[in-house]
Short mmCIF file of C-alpha atoms in Angstrom, two decimals:
data_model
loop_
_atom_site.label_atom_id
_atom_site.label_comp_id
_atom_site.label_asym_id
_atom_site.label_seq_id
_atom_site.Cartn_x
_atom_site.Cartn_y
_atom_site.Cartn_z
CA ALA D 1 -24.63 -100.26 -40.26
CA VAL D 2 -23.44 -103.89 -40.30
CA PRO D 3 -23.20 -106.55 -37.59
CA GLY D 4 -20.21 -105.76 -35.42
CA GLY D 5 -20.41 -102.08 -36.40
CA GLY D 6 -21.51 -99.27 -34.11
CA ILE D 7 -22.99 -95.82 -33.73
CA LYS D 8 -22.26 -92.96 -31.40
CA ILE D 9 -24.72 -90.33 -30.19
CA SER D 10 -23.15 -87.17 -28.74
CA VAL D 11 -24.96 -85.18 -26.05
CA ASP D 12 -23.92 -81.76 -24.72
CA ILE D 13 -24.62 -81.28 -21.01
CA ASP D 14 -24.67 -77.79 -19.46
CA PHE D 15 -25.07 -77.01 -15.77
CA ASN D 16 -25.22 -73.28 -15.05
CA LEU D 17 -25.88 -71.57 -11.73
CA MET D 18 -24.84 -68.07 -12.72
CA GLU D 19 -25.81 -65.20 -14.96
CA GLN D 20 -23.27 -63.53 -17.20
CA ASN D 21 -20.77 -61.45 -15.17
CA ASP D 22 -22.30 -62.71 -11.88
CA ASN D 23 -20.80 -64.89 -9.20
CA GLY D 24 -21.66 -68.54 -9.56
CA PHE D 25 -20.72 -71.82 -11.10
CA ALA D 26 -21.02 -73.42 -14.55
CA VAL D 27 -20.05 -76.79 -16.00
CA GLU D 28 -20.19 -77.93 -19.61
CA SER D 29 -19.38 -81.39 -20.93
CA LYS D 30 -19.90 -83.64 -23.95
CA VAL D 31 -20.93 -87.28 -23.46
CA ASN D 32 -20.94 -89.94 -26.18
CA VAL D 33 -23.47 -92.78 -25.95
CA LYS D 34 -22.10 -95.75 -27.92
CA GLY D 35 -24.21 -98.47 -29.50
CA GLU D 36 -23.32 -101.86 -31.00
CA LEU D 37 -25.30 -103.63 -33.73
CA THR D 38 -26.08 -107.31 -33.10
CA VAL D 39 -28.24 -109.86 -34.93
CA ASP D 40 -30.69 -112.05 -33.00
CA ASP D 41 -32.78 -114.54 -35.02
CA GLY D 42 -32.38 -112.40 -38.12
CA ASN D 43 -33.39 -109.19 -36.33
CA ASP D 44 -31.01 -106.26 -36.07
CA GLN D 45 -30.73 -104.87 -32.55
CA TRP D 46 -28.81 -101.94 -31.12
CA GLU D 47 -27.38 -102.48 -27.65
CA SER D 48 -25.63 -100.08 -25.33
CA ASP D 49 -21.84 -100.31 -25.61
CA GLY D 50 -20.96 -97.83 -22.88
CA LEU D 51 -20.35 -94.11 -22.45
CA ASP D 52 -17.33 -91.94 -22.91
CA LEU D 53 -16.53 -88.31 -22.15
CA ASP D 54 -15.02 -86.01 -24.80
CA GLY D 55 -14.30 -83.11 -22.49
CA ILE D 56 -15.39 -80.92 -19.62
CA VAL D 57 -15.23 -77.17 -18.90
CA VAL D 58 -15.62 -75.72 -15.38
CA ASP D 59 -16.12 -72.00 -14.65
CA ILE D 60 -16.43 -70.87 -11.02
CA LYS D 61 -16.71 -67.23 -9.92
CA LEU D 62 -16.87 -66.39 -6.23
CA GLN D 63 -16.05 -63.27 -4.24
CA GLY D 64 -12.27 -62.96 -4.51
CA LEU D 65 -11.83 -66.27 -6.34
CA GLU D 66 -12.11 -67.36 -9.98
CA ILE D 67 -11.42 -70.87 -11.27
CA PHE D 68 -11.54 -71.81 -14.95
CA GLY D 69 -10.48 -75.22 -16.16
CA TYR D 70 -11.00 -77.60 -19.05
CA ALA D 71 -9.94 -81.09 -20.09
CA TYR D 72 -10.13 -82.78 -23.49
CA ILE D 73 -9.97 -86.52 -24.02
CA PHE D 74 -8.89 -87.72 -27.46
CA ASP D 75 -8.71 -91.18 -29.03
CA ASN D 76 -7.47 -92.38 -32.45
CA ASP D 77 -6.30 -88.89 -33.35
CA PRO D 78 -4.09 -89.06 -36.50
CA VAL D 79 -1.37 -86.94 -34.82
CA TYR D 80 -1.81 -87.37 -31.07
CA GLY D 81 -3.16 -90.92 -30.82
CA LYS D 82 -4.98 -91.24 -27.52
CA GLY D 83 -4.64 -89.26 -24.32
CA TRP D 84 -5.85 -86.11 -22.63
CA GLN D 85 -5.00 -82.44 -22.29
CA GLY D 86 -6.11 -80.02 -19.61
CA SER D 87 -5.64 -76.52 -18.26
CA LEU D 88 -6.47 -74.81 -14.96
CA SER D 89 -6.45 -71.10 -14.13
CA VAL D 90 -6.95 -69.80 -10.59
CA LYS D 91 -7.25 -66.09 -9.74
CA VAL D 92 -7.20 -65.02 -6.11
CA GLY D 93 -7.99 -61.66 -4.51
CA LYS D 94 -9.93 -58.56 -5.39
CA TYR D 95 -9.23 -56.90 -8.73
CA THR D 96 -7.31 -53.71 -7.94
CA PRO D 97 -6.86 -52.20 -10.50
CA PRO D 98 -9.56 -53.83 -12.72
CA ASP D 99 -8.52 -57.06 -14.48
CA ASP D 100 -5.53 -57.44 -12.15
CA PRO D 101 -6.10 -60.06 -9.40
CA MET D 102 -3.76 -60.33 -6.43
CA LEU D 103 -2.45 -63.73 -7.57
CA THR D 104 -2.86 -65.81 -10.74
CA VAL D 105 -1.78 -69.45 -11.10
CA GLU D 106 -2.01 -71.35 -14.39
CA LEU D 107 -1.26 -75.02 -15.04
CA ASN D 108 -1.23 -76.97 -18.32
CA ALA D 109 -0.71 -80.68 -18.96
CA MET D 110 -0.90 -83.20 -21.79
CA PHE D 111 -0.33 -86.96 -21.61
CA GLY D 112 -0.74 -89.26 -24.59
CA GLN D 113 0.44 -92.22 -26.60
CA THR D 114 0.92 -93.01 -30.29
CA SER D 115 3.46 -95.75 -30.95
CA TYR D 116 5.31 -94.22 -27.96
CA LYS D 117 4.31 -92.28 -24.84
CA TYR D 118 4.72 -88.51 -24.56
CA TRP D 119 3.86 -85.79 -22.03
CA TYR D 120 3.98 -82.05 -21.39
CA VAL D 121 3.52 -79.99 -18.18
CA ASP D 122 3.94 -76.31 -17.43
CA GLY D 123 2.78 -73.66 -15.00
CA PHE D 124 3.33 -70.08 -13.91
CA VAL D 125 2.58 -67.77 -10.99
CA GLU D 126 1.87 -64.06 -11.44
CA TRP D 127 1.33 -61.61 -8.59
CA ASN D 128 -0.50 -58.29 -8.58
CA THR D 129 1.34 -55.74 -10.70
CA ALA D 130 0.23 -53.03 -8.24
CA GLY D 131 2.36 -54.74 -5.58
CA PRO D 132 6.15 -54.91 -5.35
CA GLY D 133 7.94 -57.01 -7.95
CA ILE D 134 11.57 -57.87 -8.57
CA ILE D 135 13.33 -54.80 -9.96
CA LEU D 136 16.11 -55.49 -12.46
CA GLY D 137 17.35 -52.16 -13.74
CA PRO D 138 14.63 -50.51 -15.85
CA ILE D 139 12.20 -53.46 -15.70
CA GLU D 140 10.11 -55.21 -13.04
CA ILE D 141 9.56 -59.00 -12.99
CA ASN D 142 6.07 -59.98 -11.77
CA CYS D 143 5.71 -63.58 -13.03
CA PHE D 144 7.76 -66.77 -13.08
CA GLY D 145 6.92 -69.97 -14.91
CA GLY D 146 8.48 -73.18 -16.13
CA GLY D 147 7.73 -76.48 -17.79
CA ALA D 148 9.06 -79.74 -19.19
CA TYR D 149 8.13 -82.20 -21.93
CA TYR D 150 9.11 -85.63 -23.23
CA HIS D 151 8.91 -86.97 -26.80
CA MET D 152 7.36 -83.70 -28.02
CA LYS D 153 8.46 -80.50 -29.72
CA LEU D 154 7.13 -76.97 -30.29
CA GLU D 155 5.33 -76.74 -33.64
CA SER D 156 3.95 -73.18 -33.52
CA VAL D 157 3.16 -70.35 -31.12
CA ASP D 158 0.48 -67.62 -31.27
CA LEU D 159 1.27 -65.37 -28.34
CA MET D 160 -1.18 -62.65 -29.35
CA GLY D 161 -4.16 -64.92 -30.01
CA GLY D 162 -3.64 -67.54 -27.31
CA SER D 163 -5.45 -70.86 -27.49
CA ASN D 164 -9.12 -69.92 -26.91
CA ALA D 165 -9.35 -73.25 -25.03
CA SER D 166 -8.74 -75.18 -28.25
CA MET D 167 -7.58 -78.77 -28.03
CA VAL D 168 -3.81 -79.54 -28.03
CA THR D 169 -2.88 -75.83 -27.76
CA MET D 170 -1.66 -74.47 -24.44
CA THR D 171 -3.23 -71.36 -22.89
CA SER D 172 -0.13 -69.36 -23.89
CA GLY D 173 -0.84 -70.11 -27.57
CA ALA D 174 2.02 -72.64 -27.86
CA LYS D 175 1.24 -75.86 -29.76
CA TYR D 176 3.31 -78.99 -29.20
CA VAL D 177 3.26 -82.22 -31.24
CA PRO D 178 4.61 -85.72 -30.52
CA TYR D 179 8.25 -86.08 -31.62
CA GLN D 180 10.11 -89.21 -30.56
CA PRO D 181 13.74 -87.95 -30.87
CA THR D 182 13.16 -85.47 -28.01
CA THR D 183 14.29 -87.01 -24.72
CA LEU D 184 13.68 -83.88 -22.65
CA GLY D 185 12.50 -80.31 -23.16
CA LEU D 186 12.78 -77.53 -20.58
CA LYS D 187 11.28 -74.03 -20.59
CA ALA D 188 11.38 -70.96 -18.37
CA THR D 189 9.11 -67.91 -18.61
CA VAL D 190 9.11 -64.43 -17.05
CA ALA D 191 6.66 -61.54 -17.36
CA PHE D 192 8.01 -58.01 -17.14
CA LYS D 193 6.91 -54.38 -17.14
CA THR D 194 8.31 -50.95 -16.45
CA PRO D 195 7.87 -50.27 -12.72
CA GLY D 196 5.29 -47.63 -11.86
CA THR D 197 4.25 -47.02 -15.49
CA ASP D 198 2.43 -48.73 -18.37
CA VAL D 199 5.06 -47.96 -20.99
CA LEU D 200 6.18 -51.59 -21.41
CA ASP D 201 4.41 -54.88 -20.65
CA GLY D 202 5.57 -58.24 -21.95
CA VAL D 203 6.54 -61.88 -21.49
CA ALA D 204 9.62 -63.87 -22.58
CA THR D 205 10.29 -67.63 -22.76
CA LEU D 206 13.53 -69.57 -23.08
CA GLU D 207 13.28 -73.18 -24.23
CA LEU D 208 15.88 -75.96 -24.48
CA ARG D 209 15.27 -79.24 -26.31
CA PHE D 210 17.52 -82.30 -25.87
CA SER D 211 17.93 -85.51 -27.86
CA GLY D 212 19.82 -88.25 -26.05
CA THR D 213 22.38 -86.34 -24.00
CA GLY D 214 22.87 -83.60 -26.63
CA LEU D 215 21.30 -80.15 -26.76
CA GLN D 216 19.46 -79.95 -30.08
CA GLU D 217 17.63 -76.62 -30.07
CA ILE D 218 17.60 -73.31 -28.21
CA MET D 219 14.48 -71.17 -28.60
CA PHE D 220 13.75 -67.69 -27.29
CA TYR D 221 10.40 -66.05 -27.96
CA GLY D 222 8.08 -63.53 -26.37
CA LYS D 223 5.74 -60.61 -26.79
CA ALA D 224 5.71 -57.00 -25.64
CA GLU D 225 3.32 -54.06 -25.67
CA ILE D 226 4.89 -50.63 -25.88
CA ILE D 227 2.57 -47.71 -25.14
CA PRO D 228 3.77 -44.45 -26.69
CA LYS D 229 2.61 -40.95 -25.77
CA ASN D 230 -0.62 -41.31 -27.76
CA GLY D 231 -1.66 -44.13 -25.41
CA ILE D 232 -2.25 -46.71 -28.18
CA PRO D 233 -0.47 -50.04 -27.51
CA ALA D 234 2.01 -51.20 -30.12
CA PRO D 235 2.24 -55.00 -29.75
CA GLY D 236 5.21 -56.93 -31.04
CA ILE D 237 6.49 -60.49 -31.06
CA VAL D 238 10.09 -61.60 -31.03
CA LYS D 239 11.15 -65.12 -31.92
CA PHE D 240 14.62 -66.64 -32.14
CA SER D 241 15.38 -70.29 -32.71
CA GLU D 242 18.68 -72.03 -33.32
CA LYS D 243 18.96 -75.70 -34.25
CA LEU D 244 22.28 -77.09 -33.11
CA ARG D 245 22.05 -80.30 -35.13
CA ASP D 246 19.44 -82.54 -36.68
CA ARG D 247 19.19 -85.94 -35.06
#
């Protein structure tokens, strides 16, 4: 260390009021304690230079209600600069059948700045698949979602693996990066299944990306599980992307 330099000590903080699979409440965070080196009469001294928070995870399980959320704070990232990214999932109602709450709401957001500002927001609402959905011919729609972004673009998507709460990747598995030519991006998502059966279960997303006043890219991607007579799911992913022009 040299005068004017610094150190950072990272501390993980866990607060848990629940056992595994029980109702309760848990919080996890990471705090950085910063120190600055100064010289006083030839003696090196470390002084406190403040605290900062890298991220926080909240997990709440109550009767008929589950809330899971996380937020990451980043600074001097080589790609994303400085900013934050967060996600929130809320599940309401008893699980009938298992793993199928009455209502699920998910929200994602990212705001940051490199040499320019950028942002991303999305969300979706899904209702219990045991209840009535919107019937369109042979399929039933049970989820609607949408989003928008500015000065960003889709870099990759892992619909089967999701994000596992990793930084800069949305809960859907989509990863966006800063991209200044984009003036606006719009996306719409639906989830679908075959009504009354488990033969087909999937999700599809349509995305439009604009530069200036011109439409630059149309993307359509999704995933589907088809369950044949042997009862073993056959997952598949479809992806279509068309660039209208480079700009």
